[in-house]
PDB file of C-alpha atoms and ligand atoms in Angstrom:
ATOM      1  CA  MET R   1      49.084 -10.243-129.976  1.00 38.00           C
ATOM      2  CA  ARG R   2      50.211 -12.538-133.176  1.00 39.00           C
ATOM      3  CA  ILE R   3      47.772 -10.890-134.962  1.00 40.00           C
ATOM      4  CA  SER R   4      49.366  -7.100-134.576  1.00 42.00           C
ATOM      5  CA  LEU R   5      52.623  -8.256-135.173  1.00 42.00           C
ATOM      6  CA  ILE R   6      51.873  -9.776-138.352  1.00 39.00           C
ATOM      7  CA  LEU R   7      50.428  -6.330-139.955  1.00 43.00           C
ATOM      8  CA  VAL R   8      53.409  -4.440-138.893  1.00 47.00           C
ATOM      9  CA  ALA R   9      56.108  -6.841-140.420  1.00 42.00           C
ATOM     10  CA  SER R  10      53.493  -6.883-143.518  1.00 41.00           C
ATOM     11  CA  LEU R  11      53.836  -2.893-143.749  1.00 47.00           C
ATOM     12  CA  SER R  12      57.128  -3.192-142.967  1.00 44.00           C
ATOM     13  CA  LEU R  13      57.713  -5.755-145.617  1.00 38.00           C
ATOM     14  CA  VAL R  14      56.306  -3.381-148.256  1.00 38.00           C
ATOM     15  CA  ASN R  15      57.738  -0.238-146.428  1.00 38.00           C
ATOM     16  CA  GLY R  16      58.300   3.281-148.104  1.00 34.00           C
ATOM     17  CA  PHE R  17      55.106   1.690-150.869  1.00 34.00           C
ATOM     18  CA  VAL R  18      52.256   1.892-148.544  1.00 34.00           C
ATOM     19  CA  LEU R  19      52.898   4.774-147.083  1.00 33.00           C
ATOM     20  CA  GLN R  20      53.885   6.844-150.027  1.00 32.00           C
ATOM     21  CA  SER R  21      50.868   6.249-151.219  1.00 31.00           C
ATOM     22  CA  SER R  22      48.337   8.562-149.099  1.00 33.00           C
ATOM     23  CA  SER R  23      46.074   7.572-152.345  1.00 31.00           C
ATOM     24  CA  LEU R  24      45.312   4.228-151.054  1.00 32.00           C
ATOM     25  CA  TYR R  25      43.284   5.831-148.165  1.00 31.00           C
ATOM     26  CA  PRO R  26      41.283   8.053-150.176  1.00 30.00           C
ATOM     27  CA  GLN R  27      38.090   6.716-148.708  1.00 29.00           C
ATOM     28  CA  THR R  28      39.761   7.631-144.963  1.00 31.00           C
ATOM     29  CA  ILE R  29      40.795  11.166-145.580  1.00 31.00           C
ATOM     30  CA  ASN R  30      37.806  12.294-148.086  1.00 30.00           C
ATOM     31  CA  GLY R  31      35.318  10.397-145.726  1.00 30.00           C
ATOM     32  CA  LEU R  32      37.214  12.271-141.903  1.00 34.00           C
ATOM     33  CA  SER R  33      34.691  14.434-140.412  1.00 31.00           C
ATOM     34  CA  SER R  34      36.668  16.513-138.774  1.00 36.00           C
ATOM     35  CA  LYS R  35      36.349  19.093-136.194  1.00 33.00           C
ATOM     36  CA  THR R  36      39.680  19.936-136.735  1.00 36.00           C
ATOM     37  CA  ARG R  37      40.748  21.993-140.132  1.00 39.00           C
ATOM     38  CA  PHE R  38      43.406  24.314-141.348  1.00 41.00           C
ATOM     39  CA  ALA R  39      45.113  25.189-143.638  1.00 40.00           C
ATOM     40  CA  ALA R  40      48.775  23.719-143.795  1.00 41.00           C
ATOM     41  CA  SER R  41      50.882  26.236-144.793  1.00 43.00           C
ATOM     42  CA  THR R  42      53.468  24.800-147.415  1.00 46.00           C
ATOM     43  CA  SER R  43      50.080  24.178-149.496  1.00 46.00           C
ATOM     44  CA  GLU R  44      46.451  26.234-150.635  1.00 42.00           C
ATOM     45  CA  GLU R  45      44.682  22.988-149.954  1.00 52.00           C
ATOM     46  CA  GLU R  46      42.883  22.497-146.483  1.00 59.00           C
ATOM     47  CA  ILE R  47      44.163  19.332-144.704  1.00 62.00           C
ATOM     48  CA  ALA R  48      40.747  18.154-142.532  1.00 76.00           C
ATOM     49  CA  LEU R  49      42.621  16.305-139.401  1.00 84.00           C
ATOM     50  CA  PRO R  50      41.226  13.518-137.516  1.00 91.00           C
ATOM     51  CA  THR R  51      39.377  14.177-134.156  1.00 93.00           C
ATOM     52  CA  LEU R  52      40.598  13.136-130.701  1.00 94.00           C
ATOM     53  CA  ASP R  53      38.554  10.905-130.325  1.00 96.00           C
ATOM     54  CA  GLN R  54      39.123   9.016-133.775  1.00 96.00           C
ATOM     55  CA  LEU R  55      42.818   8.755-132.943  1.00 96.00           C
ATOM     56  CA  LYS R  56      42.644   7.331-129.309  1.00 97.00           C
ATOM     57  CA  SER R  57      39.968   4.001-131.058  1.00 96.00           C
ATOM     58  CA  ASP R  58      39.892   3.747-134.520  1.00 96.00           C
ATOM     59  CA  SER R  59      41.296   0.757-136.599  1.00 96.00           C
ATOM     60  CA  PHE R  60      44.978   0.033-136.955  1.00 96.00           C
ATOM     61  CA  ILE R  61      44.475   0.718-140.770  1.00 96.00           C
ATOM     62  CA  ASP R  62      42.595   3.976-140.060  1.00 95.00           C
ATOM     63  CA  GLN R  63      45.469   5.233-137.647  1.00 96.00           C
ATOM     64  CA  VAL R  64      48.353   4.778-140.284  1.00 95.00           C
ATOM     65  CA  GLY R  65      46.257   6.735-142.650  1.00 94.00           C
ATOM     66  CA  TYR R  66      46.131   9.359-139.707  1.00 94.00           C
ATOM     67  CA  ALA R  67      49.300   9.363-139.240  1.00 94.00           C
ATOM     68  CA  SER R  68      50.655  10.064-142.398  1.00 91.00           C
ATOM     69  CA  GLN R  69      48.340  12.973-142.825  1.00 89.00           C
ATOM     70  CA  TYR R  70      50.387  15.041-140.321  1.00 87.00           C
ATOM     71  CA  VAL R  71      53.524  13.010-140.019  1.00 89.00           C
ATOM     72  CA  PRO R  72      54.479  16.010-142.748  1.00 85.00           C
ATOM     73  CA  LEU R  73      53.703  18.388-140.586  1.00 84.00           C
ATOM     74  CA  LEU R  74      55.573  17.121-137.572  1.00 87.00           C
ATOM     75  CA  SER R  75      58.500  19.750-137.983  1.00 80.00           C
ATOM     76  CA  GLN R  76      55.997  22.806-138.833  1.00 79.00           C
ATOM     77  CA  GLU R  77      56.405  25.015-135.589  1.00 73.00           C
ATOM     78  CA  ASP R  78      53.263  26.583-135.757  1.00 70.00           C
ATOM     79  CA  ILE R  79      50.786  23.592-135.923  1.00 74.00           C
ATOM     80  CA  ASP R  80      50.973  21.698-132.845  1.00 77.00           C
ATOM     81  CA  VAL R  81      50.253  17.413-133.660  1.00 90.00           C
ATOM     82  CA  ALA R  82      51.420  16.736-129.751  1.00 92.00           C
ATOM     83  CA  ASP R  83      47.971  16.311-128.728  1.00 92.00           C
ATOM     84  CA  MET R  84      46.829  14.079-131.859  1.00 93.00           C
ATOM     85  CA  ILE R  85      50.358  11.501-131.053  1.00 96.00           C
ATOM     86  CA  GLU R  86      49.576  11.507-127.459  1.00 96.00           C
ATOM     87  CA  ALA R  87      46.243  10.409-128.190  1.00 96.00           C
ATOM     88  CA  GLN R  88      47.697   7.504-130.802  1.00 97.00           C
ATOM     89  CA  LEU R  89      50.073   6.592-128.430  1.00 97.00           C
ATOM     90  CA  SER R  90      47.597   5.541-125.875  1.00 97.00           C
ATOM     91  CA  HIS R  91      47.021   2.386-127.250  1.00 97.00           C
ATOM     92  CA  SER R  92      48.221  -0.170-129.241  1.00 97.00           C
ATOM     93  CA  ASP R  93      46.840  -0.068-132.237  1.00 97.00           C
ATOM     94  CA  GLY R  94      47.494   3.586-132.466  1.00 97.00           C
ATOM     95  CA  ILE R  95      51.388   3.185-131.444  1.00 97.00           C
ATOM     96  CA  ARG R  96      51.781   0.725-134.645  1.00 97.00           C
ATOM     97  CA  GLY R  97      50.144   3.045-137.018  1.00 97.00           C
ATOM     98  CA  PHE R  98      52.009   6.621-135.904  1.00 97.00           C
ATOM     99  CA  PHE R  99      54.475   4.524-135.971  1.00 97.00           C
ATOM    100  CA  VAL R 100      54.799   2.938-139.057  1.00 96.00           C
ATOM    101  CA  SER R 101      53.429   5.931-140.650  1.00 96.00           C
ATOM    102  CA  TYR R 102      56.440   7.603-139.053  1.00 96.00           C
ATOM    103  CA  LEU R 103      59.439   5.014-139.567  1.00 97.00           C
ATOM    104  CA  THR R 104      58.360   4.141-143.390  1.00 95.00           C
ATOM    105  CA  GLY R 105      57.776   7.592-144.608  1.00 93.00           C
ATOM    106  CA  ASP R 106      59.774   9.016-147.568  1.00 90.00           C
ATOM    107  CA  SER R 107      62.376  10.986-147.000  1.00 90.00           C
ATOM    108  CA  PRO R 108      63.674  13.281-146.521  1.00 89.00           C
ATOM    109  CA  SER R 109      60.975  13.256-143.047  1.00 91.00           C
ATOM    110  CA  PRO R 110      61.767  15.029-139.214  1.00 92.00           C
ATOM    111  CA  ALA R 111      62.203  11.235-138.558  1.00 95.00           C
ATOM    112  CA  ASP R 112      65.645  11.070-139.993  1.00 95.00           C
ATOM    113  CA  GLU R 113      66.645  13.770-137.895  1.00 94.00           C
ATOM    114  CA  GLU R 114      69.033  12.924-135.131  1.00 93.00           C
ATOM    115  CA  VAL R 115      66.585  15.124-132.221  1.00 94.00           C
ATOM    116  CA  ILE R 116      63.259  13.801-132.504  1.00 95.00           C
ATOM    117  CA  PRO R 117      60.785  16.560-133.149  1.00 94.00           C
ATOM    118  CA  ALA R 118      59.230  18.397-129.609  1.00 93.00           C
ATOM    119  CA  PRO R 119      55.653  16.818-130.407  1.00 93.00           C
ATOM    120  CA  LEU R 120      56.740  13.480-130.507  1.00 96.00           C
ATOM    121  CA  LYS R 121      58.953  14.361-127.764  1.00 96.00           C
ATOM    122  CA  ALA R 122      56.249  15.640-125.977  1.00 95.00           C
ATOM    123  CA  ALA R 123      54.380  12.503-126.793  1.00 96.00           C
ATOM    124  CA  LEU R 124      56.611   9.810-126.021  1.00 97.00           C
ATOM    125  CA  GLU R 125      56.917  11.346-122.175  1.00 97.00           C
ATOM    126  CA  SER R 126      53.581  11.614-121.232  1.00 96.00           C
ATOM    127  CA  GLN R 127      52.836   7.862-122.156  1.00 97.00           C
ATOM    128  CA  LYS R 128      56.611   6.716-121.647  1.00 97.00           C
ATOM    129  CA  SER R 129      55.952   3.999-119.086  1.00 96.00           C
ATOM    130  CA  SER R 130      53.631   2.208-120.955  1.00 97.00           C
ATOM    131  CA  SER R 131      53.890  -1.646-121.858  1.00 96.00           C
ATOM    132  CA  ASP R 132      52.706  -1.250-125.151  1.00 97.00           C
ATOM    133  CA  LEU R 133      54.720   1.285-126.434  1.00 98.00           C
ATOM    134  CA  ILE R 134      58.038   0.184-124.938  1.00 98.00           C
ATOM    135  CA  SER R 135      57.661  -3.061-126.119  1.00 97.00           C
ATOM    136  CA  LEU R 136      56.496  -2.122-130.368  1.00 97.00           C
ATOM    137  CA  THR R 137      59.180   0.624-129.751  1.00 98.00           C
ATOM    138  CA  CYS R 138      62.337  -2.044-128.882  1.00 98.00           C
ATOM    139  CA  MET R 139      60.393  -4.287-132.118  1.00 97.00           C
ATOM    140  CA  ASN R 140      60.163  -1.320-134.533  1.00 97.00           C
ATOM    141  CA  VAL R 141      64.067  -1.603-133.935  1.00 98.00           C
ATOM    142  CA  ILE R 142      64.313  -5.184-133.806  1.00 98.00           C
ATOM    143  CA  MET R 143      62.046  -6.066-137.045  1.00 97.00           C
ATOM    144  CA  PRO R 144      63.707  -3.724-139.842  1.00 97.00           C
ATOM    145  CA  THR R 145      67.062  -4.414-138.224  1.00 98.00           C
ATOM    146  CA  GLY R 146      66.285  -8.189-139.260  1.00 97.00           C
ATOM    147  CA  MET R 147      64.820  -7.161-142.376  1.00 97.00           C
ATOM    148  CA  ILE R 148      68.025  -5.538-143.508  1.00 97.00           C
ATOM    149  CA  THR R 149      69.748  -8.555-144.480  1.00 97.00           C
ATOM    150  CA  MET R 150      66.835 -11.221-145.286  1.00 96.00           C
ATOM    151  CA  HIS R 151      65.520  -8.484-148.269  1.00 95.00           C
ATOM    152  CA  THR R 152      67.051  -9.506-151.659  1.00 94.00           C
ATOM    153  CA  ASP R 153      66.223  -6.839-152.726  1.00 96.00           C
ATOM    154  CA  GLU R 154      68.335  -3.496-152.768  1.00 96.00           C
ATOM    155  CA  GLU R 155      65.905  -1.404-152.073  1.00 96.00           C
ATOM    156  CA  LEU R 156      63.993  -3.255-150.160  1.00 96.00           C
ATOM    157  CA  SER R 157      67.073  -3.512-148.035  1.00 96.00           C
ATOM    158  CA  ASN R 158      67.788   0.144-147.771  1.00 96.00           C
ATOM    159  CA  ASN R 159      64.930   0.858-146.988  1.00 96.00           C
ATOM    160  CA  SER R 160      64.610  -1.514-144.063  1.00 97.00           C
ATOM    161  CA  LYS R 161      67.783   0.089-143.041  1.00 97.00           C
ATOM    162  CA  MET R 162      66.502   3.799-142.986  1.00 97.00           C
ATOM    163  CA  THR R 163      63.513   2.354-140.934  1.00 97.00           C
ATOM    164  CA  SER R 164      66.042   1.217-138.491  1.00 98.00           C
ATOM    165  CA  LYS R 165      67.877   4.255-138.216  1.00 97.00           C
ATOM    166  CA  ARG R 166      64.652   6.544-137.909  1.00 98.00           C
ATOM    167  CA  GLY R 167      63.387   3.386-135.402  1.00 98.00           C
ATOM    168  CA  ILE R 168      66.906   3.621-133.150  1.00 98.00           C
ATOM    169  CA  ILE R 169      66.262   6.968-132.632  1.00 98.00           C
ATOM    170  CA  VAL R 170      62.967   6.640-131.080  1.00 98.00           C
ATOM    171  CA  ALA R 171      64.253   3.690-128.795  1.00 98.00           C
ATOM    172  CA  LYS R 172      66.476   6.019-127.837  1.00 98.00           C
ATOM    173  CA  ALA R 173      64.694   8.697-127.147  1.00 98.00           C
ATOM    174  CA  LEU R 174      62.097   6.616-124.904  1.00 98.00           C
ATOM    175  CA  LEU R 175      64.943   4.991-123.564  1.00 98.00           C
ATOM    176  CA  ALA R 176      66.215   8.288-122.342  1.00 97.00           C
ATOM    177  CA  MET R 177      63.121   9.373-120.787  1.00 97.00           C
ATOM    178  CA  ASN R 178      61.939   6.374-118.876  1.00 97.00           C
ATOM    179  CA  LYS R 179      65.646   6.278-117.095  1.00 96.00           C
ATOM    180  CA  GLU R 180      65.713   9.629-116.450  1.00 96.00           C
ATOM    181  CA  SER R 181      62.673   8.952-113.926  1.00 97.00           C
ATOM    182  CA  GLY R 182      64.018   6.054-112.704  1.00 97.00           C
ATOM    183  CA  ASN R 183      61.731   2.479-114.645  1.00 97.00           C
ATOM    184  CA  VAL R 184      64.443   0.679-115.848  1.00 97.00           C
ATOM    185  CA  GLU R 185      61.781  -1.662-117.640  1.00 97.00           C
ATOM    186  CA  MET R 186      62.748  -0.566-121.433  1.00 98.00           C
ATOM    187  CA  LEU R 187      66.377  -0.973-120.253  1.00 98.00           C
ATOM    188  CA  LYS R 188      65.824  -4.565-118.640  1.00 97.00           C
ATOM    189  CA  GLN R 189      63.807  -5.566-122.343  1.00 98.00           C
ATOM    190  CA  CYS R 190      66.795  -4.585-124.446  1.00 98.00           C
ATOM    191  CA  GLN R 191      69.219  -5.967-122.147  1.00 98.00           C
ATOM    192  CA  ALA R 192      67.019  -9.300-122.447  1.00 98.00           C
ATOM    193  CA  ILE R 193      66.842  -8.557-126.539  1.00 98.00           C
ATOM    194  CA  LEU R 194      70.886  -7.970-126.370  1.00 98.00           C
ATOM    195  CA  LYS R 195      71.532 -11.375-124.993  1.00 98.00           C
ATOM    196  CA  VAL R 196      68.936 -13.214-127.714  1.00 98.00           C
ATOM    197  CA  ALA R 197      70.962 -12.065-130.363  1.00 98.00           C
ATOM    198  CA  LYS R 198      73.990 -12.547-129.013  1.00 98.00           C
ATOM    199  CA  GLY R 199      73.303 -16.469-129.154  1.00 96.00           C
ATOM    200  CA  GLU R 200      71.309 -17.163-125.733  1.00 94.00           C
ATOM    201  CA  VAL R 201      68.872 -19.892-126.869  1.00 91.00           C
ATOM    202  CA  ASP R 202      67.730 -21.360-123.298  1.00 91.00           C
ATOM    203  CA  SER R 203      67.215 -18.878-119.877  1.00 93.00           C
ATOM    204  CA  GLU R 204      64.637 -19.145-117.091  1.00 95.00           C
ATOM    205  CA  ASP R 205      63.790 -15.171-117.554  1.00 96.00           C
ATOM    206  CA  GLU R 206      60.892 -14.343-118.730  1.00 97.00           C
ATOM    207  CA  ASP R 207      61.639 -11.485-120.838  1.00 97.00           C
ATOM    208  CA  VAL R 208      64.774 -13.440-122.465  1.00 98.00           C
ATOM    209  CA  LYS R 209      62.389 -16.197-122.928  1.00 97.00           C
ATOM    210  CA  TYR R 210      59.824 -13.869-124.255  1.00 97.00           C
ATOM    211  CA  TRP R 211      62.619 -12.821-127.554  1.00 98.00           C
ATOM    212  CA  ILE R 212      63.575 -15.620-127.685  1.00 97.00           C
ATOM    213  CA  GLU R 213      60.811 -16.864-129.341  1.00 97.00           C
ATOM    214  CA  PHE R 214      60.155 -13.709-130.871  1.00 97.00           C
ATOM    215  CA  PHE R 215      63.419 -14.170-132.389  1.00 97.00           C
ATOM    216  CA  SER R 216      62.413 -17.766-133.781  1.00 96.00           C
ATOM    217  CA  LYS R 217      59.084 -17.023-135.198  1.00 96.00           C
ATOM    218  CA  TRP R 218      60.420 -14.721-137.492  1.00 97.00           C
ATOM    219  CA  GLY R 219      63.543 -17.059-138.661  1.00 97.00           C
ATOM    220  CA  TYR R 220      66.637 -14.479-138.046  1.00 97.00           C
ATOM    221  CA  GLY R 221      69.516 -16.336-137.821  1.00 97.00           C
ATOM    222  CA  ASP R 222      73.359 -15.281-137.492  1.00 97.00           C
ATOM    223  CA  LYS R 223      73.354 -12.289-139.221  1.00 98.00           C
ATOM    224  CA  GLU R 224      70.216 -10.965-138.297  1.00 98.00           C
ATOM    225  CA  LYS R 225      71.290 -10.628-135.087  1.00 98.00           C
ATOM    226  CA  GLU R 226      74.404  -9.587-135.771  1.00 98.00           C
ATOM    227  CA  ASN R 227      72.711  -6.389-136.534  1.00 98.00           C
ATOM    228  CA  ILE R 228      70.067  -6.480-133.973  1.00 98.00           C
ATOM    229  CA  ALA R 229      72.884  -7.199-131.334  1.00 98.00           C
ATOM    230  CA  LYS R 230      74.431  -3.732-132.517  1.00 98.00           C
ATOM    231  CA  ALA R 231      71.224  -1.570-132.973  1.00 98.00           C
ATOM    232  CA  MET R 232      70.750  -2.528-129.694  1.00 98.00           C
ATOM    233  CA  GLU R 233      73.978  -1.244-128.363  1.00 98.00           C
ATOM    234  CA  ASP R 234      73.579   1.193-130.301  1.00 96.00           C
ATOM    235  CA  LEU R 235      70.727   2.570-128.401  1.00 95.00           C
ATOM    236  CA  MET R 236      71.579   1.527-125.327  1.00 96.00           C
ATOM    237  CA  GLN R 237      75.099   3.515-125.081  1.00 90.00           C
TER     238      GLN R 237
HETATM  239  C1  LIG A 301      71.185   1.829-151.237  1.00 72.48           C
HETATM  240  O1  LIG A 301      72.066   1.975-150.555  1.00 72.48           O
HETATM  241  C2  LIG A 301      73.119   2.452-151.725  1.00 72.48           C
HETATM  242  C3  LIG A 301      74.062   2.942-150.079  1.00 72.48           C
HETATM  243  O2  LIG A 301      73.644   4.009-150.117  1.00 72.48           O
HETATM  244  C4  LIG A 301      72.904   3.083-152.901  1.00 72.48           C
HETATM  245  O3  LIG A 301      74.402   3.347-152.967  1.00 72.48           O
HETATM  246  C5  LIG A 301      72.674   2.241-153.596  1.00 72.48           C
HETATM  247  O4  LIG A 301      71.873   2.863-154.748  1.00 72.48           O
HETATM  248  C6  LIG A 301      70.981   1.809-152.737  1.00 72.48           C
HETATM  249  N1  LIG A 301      70.177   0.874-153.942  1.00 72.48           N
HETATM  250  C7  LIG A 301      69.148   1.081-154.271  1.00 72.48           C
HETATM  251  C8  LIG A 301      68.863   0.139-155.109  1.00 72.48           C
HETATM  252  O5  LIG A 301      68.391   2.242-153.512  1.00 72.48           O
END
């Protein structure tokens, strides 16, 4: 768990840099032995997409590369990537890989729309009660929101702001789906995070305790907590 968090964090620190350049992963992209091949309508080039087996089992870094290939296709109605996202969202490395790519990719992106793309919605719906997905979705709001004021470089801070906004859109959608099916787990986590962001430093509640430790590990101060509290209130309203 700790190692996973650190990877997400370091990728968000350099966000917009790692993921802009899918050329950073040439071995992954050229080396794909894919059963699924089709031409993207925006380009003459044929794109080899990963198989469902690869999406369900390969490493975190591979997952980032896979998602960066098909995230740009998310808004194309003739290409259905819901199964691919669902396969990624079935395990923790896949969830982190998908969202690093989705949340930090270049603008304009489907991730900037207030309504999440239909394939992502379908995939979230099928995995909505996964505790890994719920927890990582909350972290995808907390971490970039915290980084907005921790970055001293304006461009990096702007990138974190964009990532945070996108993270809130996804979290809102997932929270709504869980509420609708009567699952209160995500709401409980968001409420616990809000308490900690509002200054709670001691608690008997296991969830609150968890997030107190999380906040302390990342060194969030008053400004960061204030922004995280706003983000939590925004996504729960
Ligand atoms: C950061 O965002 C602000 C507000 O949108 C913009 O005015 C500024 O030029 C951006 N800075 C950089 C370095 O991209």
